[in-house]
Amino acid sequence: MTKLFHVSDVHFGAEDPAAIAWFGERVAAEKPDAVIMTGDLTMRAKPKEFQAGGDWLRSLGVPVTLEVGNHDIPYYWDPLRRLFSPYSRYAAVEKMIERPLDIQGIAVIPLKTTARAQWRWNWSKGRVSPGSLNRSLSLIAGVPKDHLIIVAGHHPLIEGPTKGTAKTKYGDRALVALAEAGADAVLSGHVHDPFDVPFTHGGRTVRLIGAGTLSKRVRHSPPAFNELRVVDGAITTIVRTMEGDRMLALGEPVREPA
């Protein structure tokens, strides 16, 4: 069995110290094969937040890949930095960002879903650019045929069973392309509540799996992360909280967009 911990939306600067400590204890005790962090490591993309988040991720002592969330680029009140040097504060975590992982027959492929600017008011929502999608598809093309393919991004590509929304522009097209390329699951965060639903396209099923948050910014769920158990190519999602664990039952299929 391969065990992966899927964590998201830690929001250093608004983190839950008890939840952060508990997660570290679980990693130390259970030694997962890798940690997949799907964005919003920080609250306001401040250097001290990246430093704290980077120190925490390095302290885990297991392979880590980190996606960039909308909170990880400078906010609207810092437009010059946001538009022209949005990644200048990443030094503390640079080596982890969009790091592909190959672990025991599983390939973890990064997908960028954030944008510095968009033609709509709410820039916190997701966007998959052609360049971002093509980079992910290129990485998938190089994965051995017998590997399970897990794509990791910050925003859900299509809306799931949560109150929070991503409204990811071109996410539906990206999901279809990823399904056709052979992706088995797409991991995300952003909405702060866990979910696991199947998406069907052309007779193929892709799991859409969202993680909760380890911050104080909880919504309908307590602070949580996902444990993904992979046995013989099958993924089981278990939501882990300090109050106890529960296995996520698959929701109703999210079918191919019209």
Short mmCIF file of C-alpha atoms in Angstrom, two decimals:
data_model
loop_
_atom_site.label_atom_id
_atom_site.label_comp_id
_atom_site.label_asym_id
_atom_site.label_seq_id
_atom_site.Cartn_x
_atom_site.Cartn_y
_atom_site.Cartn_z
CA MET A 1 0.00 0.00 0.00
CA THR A 2 1.13 3.52 -0.79
CA LYS A 3 0.02 6.26 1.61
CA LEU A 4 -0.16 9.92 0.59
CA PHE A 5 -1.18 12.83 2.78
CA HIS A 6 -3.11 15.51 0.88
CA VAL A 7 -3.16 18.82 2.74
CA SER A 8 -4.29 22.27 1.65
CA ASP A 9 -5.03 25.83 2.70
CA VAL A 10 -2.80 25.98 5.74
CA HIS A 11 -2.70 29.79 5.48
CA PHE A 12 0.38 30.60 7.55
CA GLY A 13 -0.53 33.90 9.11
CA ALA A 14 -3.97 32.50 9.96
CA GLU A 15 -2.92 28.91 10.66
CA ASP A 16 -4.35 26.77 13.44
CA PRO A 17 -1.28 25.97 15.59
CA ALA A 18 -2.90 22.92 17.16
CA ALA A 19 -3.84 21.51 13.74
CA ILE A 20 -0.37 22.24 12.36
CA ALA A 21 1.29 20.43 15.26
CA TRP A 22 -1.13 17.51 15.00
CA PHE A 23 -0.43 17.08 11.28
CA GLY A 24 3.30 17.02 11.93
CA GLU A 25 2.81 14.39 14.61
CA ARG A 26 0.79 12.24 12.21
CA VAL A 27 3.49 12.48 9.54
CA ALA A 28 6.20 11.54 12.04
CA ALA A 29 4.20 8.60 13.41
CA GLU A 30 2.79 7.22 10.15
CA LYS A 31 5.52 8.17 7.66
CA PRO A 32 3.47 8.66 4.48
CA ASP A 33 5.27 8.18 1.19
CA ALA A 34 4.72 11.85 0.30
CA VAL A 35 2.81 14.99 1.20
CA ILE A 36 0.87 16.79 -1.53
CA MET A 37 0.13 20.40 -0.60
CA THR A 38 -2.48 21.95 -2.92
CA GLY A 39 -1.93 25.62 -2.29
CA ASP A 40 -2.57 28.58 -0.01
CA LEU A 41 0.42 27.85 2.16
CA THR A 42 0.25 31.51 3.22
CA MET A 43 -2.42 34.06 4.07
CA ARG A 44 -0.97 37.21 2.52
CA ALA A 45 2.11 35.96 0.61
CA LYS A 46 4.45 37.66 3.10
CA PRO A 47 8.10 36.56 3.33
CA LYS A 48 7.72 35.57 6.99
CA GLU A 49 4.68 33.44 6.11
CA PHE A 50 6.58 31.64 3.36
CA GLN A 51 9.50 31.13 5.73
CA ALA A 52 7.23 29.64 8.41
CA GLY A 53 5.46 27.46 5.88
CA GLY A 54 8.71 26.31 4.28
CA ASP A 55 10.24 25.47 7.66
CA TRP A 56 7.13 23.45 8.52
CA LEU A 57 7.11 21.51 5.24
CA ARG A 58 10.83 20.75 5.45
CA SER A 59 10.43 19.55 9.03
CA LEU A 60 8.08 16.79 7.87
CA GLY A 61 11.00 14.75 6.53
CA VAL A 62 9.12 13.21 3.57
CA PRO A 63 8.91 14.18 -0.13
CA VAL A 64 6.69 17.24 -0.61
CA THR A 65 5.20 18.88 -3.68
CA LEU A 66 3.58 22.29 -3.31
CA GLU A 67 1.08 24.01 -5.57
CA VAL A 68 0.59 27.78 -5.60
CA GLY A 69 -2.75 29.09 -4.33
CA ASN A 70 -4.41 32.44 -4.84
CA HIS A 71 -3.27 33.56 -1.37
CA ASP A 72 0.34 32.79 -2.32
CA ILE A 73 0.68 35.73 -4.72
CA PRO A 74 0.64 39.38 -3.60
CA TYR A 75 -2.80 40.84 -2.95
CA TYR A 76 -4.67 43.47 -4.94
CA TRP A 77 -3.30 46.33 -2.82
CA ASP A 78 0.21 45.48 -4.09
CA PRO A 79 -0.55 45.52 -7.84
CA LEU A 80 2.97 46.11 -9.13
CA ARG A 81 4.42 43.18 -7.23
CA ARG A 82 1.40 41.03 -8.12
CA LEU A 83 1.71 41.71 -11.86
CA PHE A 84 5.47 41.92 -12.36
CA SER A 85 7.18 39.91 -9.59
CA PRO A 86 4.53 37.68 -8.00
CA TYR A 87 6.97 34.89 -7.20
CA SER A 88 9.81 36.94 -5.70
CA ARG A 89 8.96 35.85 -2.14
CA TYR A 90 9.01 32.09 -2.79
CA ALA A 91 12.67 31.52 -1.92
CA ALA A 92 11.84 29.57 1.24
CA VAL A 93 9.75 27.01 -0.68
CA GLU A 94 11.02 27.32 -4.27
CA LYS A 95 12.34 23.76 -4.57
CA MET A 96 8.97 22.29 -3.58
CA ILE A 97 6.77 24.32 -5.95
CA GLU A 98 5.21 22.28 -8.76
CA ARG A 99 7.62 19.44 -8.08
CA PRO A 100 6.58 16.29 -9.95
CA LEU A 101 6.80 13.13 -7.84
CA ASP A 102 7.20 9.51 -8.89
CA ILE A 103 6.50 7.20 -5.96
CA GLN A 104 5.95 3.43 -6.17
CA GLY A 105 4.07 3.43 -9.45
CA ILE A 106 2.29 6.74 -8.82
CA ALA A 107 3.06 9.95 -10.73
CA VAL A 108 2.04 13.25 -9.14
CA ILE A 109 1.68 15.93 -11.83
CA PRO A 110 1.39 19.67 -11.02
CA LEU A 111 -1.26 21.90 -12.63
CA LYS A 112 -1.17 25.68 -12.12
CA THR A 113 -4.65 27.16 -11.60
CA THR A 114 -3.82 30.66 -10.32
CA ALA A 115 -3.59 33.88 -12.35
CA ARG A 116 -2.03 37.25 -11.62
CA ALA A 117 -4.89 39.03 -13.39
CA GLN A 118 -8.16 38.06 -15.07
CA TRP A 119 -10.95 39.68 -17.08
CA ARG A 120 -13.33 39.47 -14.12
CA TRP A 121 -13.59 41.10 -10.73
CA ASN A 122 -12.70 38.18 -8.49
CA TRP A 123 -9.11 37.20 -9.20
CA SER A 124 -9.14 34.65 -6.37
CA LYS A 125 -11.03 32.23 -8.61
CA GLY A 126 -9.24 29.66 -10.71
CA ARG A 127 -7.96 29.76 -14.26
CA VAL A 128 -6.18 27.12 -16.34
CA SER A 129 -4.18 28.74 -19.10
CA PRO A 130 -3.27 26.83 -22.28
CA GLY A 131 0.38 26.96 -21.22
CA SER A 132 -0.33 25.51 -17.78
CA LEU A 133 -2.45 22.72 -19.22
CA ASN A 134 0.10 21.89 -21.90
CA ARG A 135 2.88 21.63 -19.31
CA SER A 136 0.82 19.14 -17.32
CA LEU A 137 -0.14 17.16 -20.41
CA SER A 138 3.51 17.03 -21.46
CA LEU A 139 4.48 15.60 -18.07
CA ILE A 140 1.66 13.05 -18.27
CA ALA A 141 2.88 11.95 -21.70
CA GLY A 142 6.18 10.93 -20.11
CA VAL A 143 4.63 8.81 -17.35
CA PRO A 144 5.08 5.02 -17.69
CA LYS A 145 1.89 3.32 -18.84
CA ASP A 146 1.54 1.23 -15.68
CA HIS A 147 1.56 4.26 -13.34
CA LEU A 148 -1.40 5.81 -11.58
CA ILE A 149 -1.59 9.51 -12.53
CA ILE A 150 -2.59 12.06 -9.89
CA VAL A 151 -2.84 15.71 -10.92
CA ALA A 152 -2.50 18.35 -8.19
CA GLY A 153 -3.70 21.96 -8.42
CA HIS A 154 -5.19 24.54 -6.09
CA HIS A 155 -8.66 25.19 -7.50
CA PRO A 156 -11.27 22.50 -8.22
CA LEU A 157 -11.59 22.32 -11.99
CA ILE A 158 -15.38 22.11 -11.84
CA GLU A 159 -17.78 22.78 -9.01
CA GLY A 160 -18.24 20.00 -6.49
CA PRO A 161 -20.50 19.31 -3.50
CA THR A 162 -19.27 22.24 -1.37
CA LYS A 163 -20.67 25.65 -0.51
CA GLY A 164 -17.39 27.32 -1.47
CA THR A 165 -16.81 27.76 -5.19
CA ALA A 166 -13.80 27.92 -7.47
CA LYS A 167 -15.44 29.00 -10.76
CA THR A 168 -12.29 27.90 -12.53
CA LYS A 169 -12.12 29.39 -16.00
CA TYR A 170 -11.40 26.73 -18.63
CA GLY A 171 -11.37 24.14 -15.86
CA ASP A 172 -13.98 21.99 -17.58
CA ARG A 173 -11.90 21.87 -20.77
CA ALA A 174 -8.79 21.07 -18.76
CA LEU A 175 -10.55 18.23 -16.97
CA VAL A 176 -11.66 16.65 -20.22
CA ALA A 177 -8.13 16.94 -21.62
CA LEU A 178 -6.63 15.42 -18.48
CA ALA A 179 -9.12 12.56 -18.58
CA GLU A 180 -8.28 11.86 -22.21
CA ALA A 181 -4.57 11.96 -21.36
CA GLY A 182 -5.03 9.26 -18.71
CA ALA A 183 -5.32 11.11 -15.38
CA ASP A 184 -6.84 9.00 -12.62
CA ALA A 185 -7.44 11.72 -10.01
CA VAL A 186 -7.27 15.50 -9.63
CA LEU A 187 -6.48 16.86 -6.17
CA SER A 188 -7.39 20.40 -5.10
CA GLY A 189 -8.08 22.70 -2.16
CA HIS A 190 -9.44 26.28 -2.05
CA VAL A 191 -12.97 25.53 -0.81
CA HIS A 192 -11.82 24.43 2.70
CA ASP A 193 -14.14 21.39 2.81
CA PRO A 194 -13.25 17.83 1.74
CA PHE A 195 -14.96 15.97 -1.09
CA ASP A 196 -14.42 12.98 -3.38
CA VAL A 197 -16.58 12.72 -6.50
CA PRO A 198 -16.11 10.89 -9.80
CA PHE A 199 -16.10 12.63 -13.16
CA THR A 200 -16.98 10.49 -16.17
CA HIS A 201 -15.87 11.16 -19.73
CA GLY A 202 -15.74 8.78 -22.65
CA GLY A 203 -16.24 5.78 -20.42
CA ARG A 204 -13.36 6.81 -18.17
CA THR A 205 -13.67 7.94 -14.55
CA VAL A 206 -11.45 10.56 -12.92
CA ARG A 207 -11.66 11.14 -9.16
CA LEU A 208 -11.99 14.77 -8.06
CA ILE A 209 -10.65 14.94 -4.50
CA GLY A 210 -10.63 18.09 -2.38
CA ALA A 211 -8.90 18.63 0.96
CA GLY A 212 -10.05 20.73 3.89
CA THR A 213 -7.93 23.29 5.75
CA LEU A 214 -5.48 23.37 8.65
CA SER A 215 -6.17 27.05 9.26
CA LYS A 216 -8.58 28.95 11.47
CA ARG A 217 -10.61 29.75 8.34
CA VAL A 218 -12.82 26.67 8.58
CA ARG A 219 -16.20 26.48 6.87
CA HIS A 220 -18.40 23.40 7.29
CA SER A 221 -15.66 20.99 8.42
CA PRO A 222 -13.15 21.06 11.28
CA PRO A 223 -9.44 21.34 10.41
CA ALA A 224 -8.60 18.30 8.31
CA PHE A 225 -6.38 16.67 5.73
CA ASN A 226 -6.90 13.69 3.43
CA GLU A 227 -5.14 10.37 3.64
CA LEU A 228 -5.04 8.68 0.25
CA ARG A 229 -4.44 4.94 0.35
CA VAL A 230 -3.48 3.41 -2.97
CA VAL A 231 -3.72 -0.36 -3.34
CA ASP A 232 -3.51 -2.07 -6.74
CA GLY A 233 -4.29 1.20 -8.51
CA ALA A 234 -7.40 1.95 -6.43
CA ILE A 235 -7.61 5.09 -4.29
CA THR A 236 -9.38 5.26 -0.93
CA THR A 237 -9.89 8.73 0.56
CA ILE A 238 -10.00 9.11 4.33
CA VAL A 239 -10.66 12.49 5.93
CA ARG A 240 -8.44 12.88 8.98
CA THR A 241 -9.43 15.29 11.76
CA MET A 242 -8.37 15.64 15.38
CA GLU A 243 -11.92 14.57 16.24
CA GLY A 244 -11.61 11.28 14.36
CA ASP A 245 -11.32 9.84 10.86
CA ARG A 246 -14.02 9.11 8.31
CA MET A 247 -13.92 7.48 4.93
CA LEU A 248 -15.39 9.61 2.15
CA ALA A 249 -18.13 7.85 0.23
CA LEU A 250 -18.08 8.67 -3.46
CA GLY A 251 -20.72 11.24 -4.38
CA GLU A 252 -22.95 11.28 -7.42
CA PRO A 253 -20.93 11.32 -10.64
CA VAL A 254 -20.13 14.71 -12.12
CA ARG A 255 -20.69 14.03 -15.78
CA GLU A 256 -19.07 15.47 -18.85
CA PRO A 257 -19.79 19.18 -19.31
CA ALA A 258 -22.29 19.98 -22.05
#
